[in-house]
Amino acid sequence: DTGVSQNPRHKITKRGQNVTFRCDPISEHNRLYWYRQTLGQGPEFLTYFQNEAQLEKSRLLSDRFSAERPKGSFSTLEIQRTEQGDSAMYLCASSNSGRPEQFFGPGTRLTVL
Amino acid sequence: SQQGEEDPQALSIQEGENATMNCSYKTSINNLQWYRQNSGRGLVHLILIRSNEREKHSGRLRVTLDTSKKSSSLLITASRAADTASYFCATDSYSGGSNYKLTFGKGTLLTVNP
């Protein structure tokens, strides 16, 4: 059984650079979520896909953030022109239709210098 | 924004003791879930309780829910060193299209000393 995977696990970048993260959900899950977690806080919702459709975005997701889920399988989260405030753990989760339990990946830790 | 607050923020106990963590939330919910996070890693789902349930058990875990007080508690019995982790409560409420987006509290850091 393969769980949710995320790549890369760690990313260090300089301010102003673009970064892209990938999430591979559990294969039979049609829902995919992105969350952001900063030190000492719980995860905060960023965006949600059902199959390939992006159905909800948080106000936290500024214009510099974009997420895609082509073909309803893996998803990418891109941050353009990174800022130091973007430094955080980015978590991906997936779930089945009608099931509230979410299964999380290990996260991608982003450090913006 | 954070929906809930866990209490206490940190808890240190000896192996074999019970650990109780509390969670309060602000708005009406459909479900409340508890997750565990080991240092710097992803979250692991522990247990879910629906808004029409009052108590639920799973192994060494016992969860209670009081919707009138908008609060929940997680009890871990006979704790082990491997239970050392951060514990988060998360609530969900329908948001169009049955989106179960989760709203988390800040978590309780549990340390179980051998």
Tab-separated table of C-alpha atoms in Angstrom:
chain	number	residue	atom	x	y	z
A	1	ASP	CA	0.000	0.000	0.000
A	2	THR	CA	1.548	3.276	-1.057
A	3	GLY	CA	0.523	6.293	0.922
A	4	VAL	CA	0.647	9.928	-0.091
A	5	SER	CA	4.074	10.954	-1.326
A	6	GLN	CA	5.530	14.436	-1.686
A	7	ASN	CA	8.628	15.669	-3.453
A	8	PRO	CA	10.972	17.179	-2.678
A	9	ARG	CA	11.061	16.658	1.079
A	10	HIS	CA	13.164	19.750	1.591
A	11	LYS	CA	13.706	22.813	-0.561
A	12	ILE	CA	15.989	25.746	0.141
A	13	THR	CA	15.677	28.680	-2.191
A	14	LYS	CA	16.602	32.326	-2.413
A	15	ARG	CA	14.009	35.049	-2.164
A	16	GLY	CA	12.498	35.836	-5.541
A	17	GLN	CA	12.963	32.362	-7.004
A	18	ASN	CA	10.101	30.130	-8.117
A	19	VAL	CA	9.564	26.709	-6.574
A	20	THR	CA	7.294	23.785	-7.440
A	21	PHE	CA	6.226	20.932	-5.204
A	22	ARG	CA	4.616	17.678	-6.216
A	23	CYS	CA	2.085	15.504	-4.438
A	24	ASP	CA	1.080	11.980	-5.420
A	25	PRO	CA	-2.115	10.970	-3.609
A	26	ILE	CA	-3.325	7.503	-2.766
A	27	SER	CA	-4.337	6.143	-6.172
A	28	GLU	CA	-8.051	5.610	-5.575
A	29	HIS	CA	-8.592	8.943	-3.808
A	30	ASN	CA	-10.360	11.579	-5.876
A	31	ARG	CA	-9.927	14.441	-3.413
A	32	LEU	CA	-6.670	16.237	-2.793
A	33	TYR	CA	-5.900	19.008	-0.324
A	34	TRP	CA	-2.942	21.319	0.236
A	35	TYR	CA	-2.186	22.774	3.675
A	36	ARG	CA	0.582	24.998	5.013
A	37	GLN	CA	2.051	24.640	8.496
A	38	THR	CA	4.356	27.095	10.201
A	39	LEU	CA	6.376	26.392	13.322
A	40	GLY	CA	4.250	25.908	16.417
A	41	GLN	CA	0.977	26.100	14.526
A	42	GLY	CA	-1.499	23.630	13.140
A	43	PRO	CA	-1.867	23.169	9.389
A	44	GLU	CA	-3.925	25.769	7.516
A	45	PHE	CA	-6.031	24.948	4.482
A	46	LEU	CA	-4.796	26.299	1.154
A	47	THR	CA	-6.790	24.626	-1.614
A	48	TYR	CA	-8.835	21.578	-2.569
A	49	PHE	CA	-9.323	19.489	-5.719
A	50	GLN	CA	-11.994	17.011	-6.584
A	51	ASN	CA	-10.572	15.036	-9.484
A	52	GLU	CA	-8.993	17.679	-11.730
A	53	ALA	CA	-11.233	20.541	-10.641
A	54	GLN	CA	-9.928	23.076	-8.126
A	55	LEU	CA	-13.067	23.755	-6.115
A	56	GLU	CA	-11.899	25.981	-3.292
A	57	LYS	CA	-8.986	28.282	-2.529
A	58	SER	CA	-8.150	29.938	0.760
A	59	ARG	CA	-7.490	33.641	1.048
A	60	LEU	CA	-4.009	32.527	2.166
A	61	LEU	CA	-3.343	31.526	-1.429
A	62	SER	CA	-2.070	34.769	-2.897
A	63	ASP	CA	-1.653	35.412	-6.616
A	64	ARG	CA	1.900	34.083	-6.352
A	65	PHE	CA	0.558	30.615	-5.561
A	66	SER	CA	-0.926	28.297	-8.143
A	67	ALA	CA	-1.965	24.681	-7.896
A	68	GLU	CA	-2.896	22.180	-10.551
A	69	ARG	CA	-4.074	18.621	-10.725
A	70	PRO	CA	-3.975	17.579	-14.369
A	71	LYS	CA	-5.915	14.401	-15.141
A	72	GLY	CA	-7.011	14.162	-11.536
A	73	SER	CA	-3.910	12.299	-10.427
A	74	PHE	CA	-0.829	14.036	-9.005
A	75	SER	CA	-0.888	17.699	-8.059
A	76	THR	CA	1.664	20.492	-8.166
A	77	LEU	CA	1.878	23.611	-6.049
A	78	GLU	CA	3.963	26.444	-7.458
A	79	ILE	CA	5.083	29.531	-5.600
A	80	GLN	CA	6.398	32.367	-7.719
A	81	ARG	CA	8.726	35.090	-6.487
A	82	THR	CA	9.161	33.447	-3.106
A	83	GLU	CA	9.295	35.571	0.034
A	84	GLN	CA	10.760	34.739	3.430
A	85	GLY	CA	7.245	34.530	4.806
A	86	ASP	CA	6.606	31.561	2.531
A	87	SER	CA	8.972	29.456	4.629
A	88	ALA	CA	6.821	26.648	6.017
A	89	MET	CA	5.949	22.977	5.728
A	90	TYR	CA	3.610	22.334	2.799
A	91	LEU	CA	1.414	19.308	3.380
A	92	CYS	CA	-0.681	17.395	0.902
A	93	ALA	CA	-3.557	15.113	1.857
A	94	SER	CA	-5.989	12.932	-0.050
A	95	SER	CA	-9.323	11.329	0.700
A	96	ASN	CA	-12.172	9.375	-0.831
A	97	SER	CA	-15.520	10.847	-1.778
A	98	GLY	CA	-17.855	10.979	1.172
A	99	ARG	CA	-15.110	10.207	3.674
A	100	PRO	CA	-13.910	12.986	5.984
A	101	GLU	CA	-10.668	11.230	7.028
A	102	GLN	CA	-7.650	12.634	5.227
A	103	PHE	CA	-4.342	10.888	4.662
A	104	PHE	CA	-1.328	13.142	4.758
A	105	GLY	CA	2.008	12.986	2.999
A	106	PRO	CA	5.304	13.670	4.785
A	107	GLY	CA	5.336	17.279	3.640
A	108	THR	CA	7.801	19.520	1.828
A	109	ARG	CA	9.729	21.870	4.056
A	110	LEU	CA	10.483	25.135	2.267
A	111	THR	CA	13.133	27.525	3.492
A	112	VAL	CA	13.406	30.886	1.748
A	113	LEU	CA	16.691	32.679	2.407
B	1	SER	CA	-7.489	31.098	10.849
B	2	GLN	CA	-7.351	28.488	13.580
B	3	GLN	CA	-10.676	26.980	14.543
B	4	GLY	CA	-9.717	25.407	17.787
B	5	GLU	CA	-7.477	25.602	20.754
B	6	GLU	CA	-5.846	22.599	22.330
B	7	ASP	CA	-5.159	22.528	26.012
B	8	PRO	CA	-2.603	22.098	27.416
B	9	GLN	CA	-0.043	23.359	24.893
B	10	ALA	CA	2.485	20.904	26.319
B	11	LEU	CA	2.164	17.835	28.524
B	12	SER	CA	4.925	15.698	30.019
B	13	ILE	CA	4.120	12.366	31.672
B	14	GLN	CA	5.772	9.074	32.638
B	15	GLU	CA	5.374	5.924	30.616
B	16	GLY	CA	2.290	3.991	31.743
B	17	GLU	CA	0.356	7.086	32.806
B	18	ASN	CA	-2.731	8.369	31.013
B	19	ALA	CA	-2.649	11.546	28.945
B	20	THR	CA	-5.650	13.791	28.427
B	21	MET	CA	-5.773	16.583	25.876
B	22	ASN	CA	-8.637	18.973	25.308
B	23	CYS	CA	-9.808	20.859	22.261
B	24	SER	CA	-12.275	23.698	21.955
B	25	TYR	CA	-13.703	25.032	18.717
B	26	LYS	CA	-15.793	27.970	17.638
B	27	THR	CA	-18.321	27.083	14.952
B	28	SER	CA	-20.713	24.194	14.374
B	29	ILE	CA	-19.121	21.077	12.919
B	30	ASN	CA	-19.914	17.854	11.104
B	31	ASN	CA	-16.982	15.831	12.408
B	32	LEU	CA	-14.042	16.228	14.751
B	33	GLN	CA	-10.847	14.314	14.167
B	34	TRP	CA	-7.608	13.854	16.075
B	35	TYR	CA	-4.278	13.596	14.295
B	36	ARG	CA	-0.765	12.848	15.533
B	37	GLN	CA	2.383	14.431	14.139
B	38	ASN	CA	5.851	13.229	14.947
B	39	SER	CA	8.517	15.889	14.873
B	40	GLY	CA	8.790	17.465	11.423
B	41	ARG	CA	6.719	14.785	9.706
B	42	GLY	CA	3.262	14.391	8.192
B	43	LEU	CA	0.067	13.895	10.152
B	44	VAL	CA	-1.424	10.511	10.978
B	45	HIS	CA	-5.180	10.155	11.415
B	46	LEU	CA	-6.058	8.696	14.815
B	47	ILE	CA	-9.802	8.816	15.332
B	48	LEU	CA	-12.954	10.562	14.099
B	49	ILE	CA	-16.095	11.395	16.035
B	50	ARG	CA	-19.235	12.652	14.342
B	51	SER	CA	-21.256	15.558	15.670
B	52	ASN	CA	-24.091	13.230	16.755
B	53	GLU	CA	-21.737	10.986	18.754
B	54	ARG	CA	-20.632	11.598	22.326
B	55	GLU	CA	-17.861	9.067	22.844
B	56	LYS	CA	-15.708	6.801	20.747
B	57	HIS	CA	-12.949	4.279	21.459
B	58	SER	CA	-10.112	2.932	19.374
B	59	GLY	CA	-7.491	0.789	21.071
B	60	ARG	CA	-5.875	2.932	23.782
B	61	LEU	CA	-7.676	6.056	22.556
B	62	ARG	CA	-10.912	7.460	23.897
B	63	VAL	CA	-12.496	10.579	22.426
B	64	THR	CA	-15.427	12.511	23.812
B	65	LEU	CA	-17.390	15.299	22.168
B	66	ASP	CA	-19.631	17.879	23.810
B	67	THR	CA	-21.244	19.953	21.082
B	68	SER	CA	-23.062	22.162	23.600
B	69	LYS	CA	-19.681	23.275	24.962
B	70	LYS	CA	-17.946	23.024	21.583
B	71	SER	CA	-15.231	20.883	23.104
B	72	SER	CA	-13.594	17.486	22.761
B	73	SER	CA	-11.076	15.492	24.737
B	74	LEU	CA	-8.603	12.810	23.732
B	75	LEU	CA	-7.487	10.279	26.334
B	76	ILE	CA	-4.493	8.048	25.688
B	77	THR	CA	-4.287	5.267	28.242
B	78	ALA	CA	-1.154	3.427	29.348
B	79	SER	CA	1.097	5.792	27.406
B	80	ARG	CA	4.321	4.666	25.763
B	81	ALA	CA	7.473	6.534	24.793
B	82	ALA	CA	6.403	6.048	21.158
B	83	ASP	CA	3.323	8.208	21.852
B	84	THR	CA	5.604	11.246	22.093
B	85	ALA	CA	4.310	13.598	19.380
B	86	SER	CA	2.127	16.628	18.752
B	87	TYR	CA	-1.602	15.989	18.768
B	88	PHE	CA	-4.029	18.129	16.798
B	89	CYS	CA	-7.772	18.276	16.731
B	90	ALA	CA	-9.350	19.164	13.408
B	91	THR	CA	-12.912	20.057	12.585
B	92	ASP	CA	-14.727	20.034	9.291
B	93	SER	CA	-17.942	21.561	8.072
B	94	TYR	CA	-19.507	21.241	4.693
B	95	SER	CA	-18.323	23.920	2.327
B	96	GLY	CA	-20.170	23.278	-0.901
B	97	GLY	CA	-19.653	20.063	-2.828
B	98	SER	CA	-19.014	18.132	0.374
B	99	ASN	CA	-15.580	19.606	0.809
B	100	TYR	CA	-14.234	18.260	4.058
B	101	LYS	CA	-11.541	20.871	4.464
B	102	LEU	CA	-10.050	20.631	7.928
B	103	THR	CA	-9.509	23.448	10.387
B	104	PHE	CA	-6.824	22.617	12.935
B	105	GLY	CA	-5.961	23.830	16.381
B	106	LYS	CA	-2.407	24.669	17.450
B	107	GLY	CA	-1.784	21.265	18.955
B	108	THR	CA	-0.625	19.717	22.221
B	109	LEU	CA	2.976	18.541	22.465
B	110	LEU	CA	2.984	15.292	24.446
B	111	THR	CA	6.243	13.953	25.871
B	112	VAL	CA	6.200	10.490	27.397
B	113	ASN	CA	9.294	9.833	29.498
B	114	PRO	CA	10.541	6.248	29.741
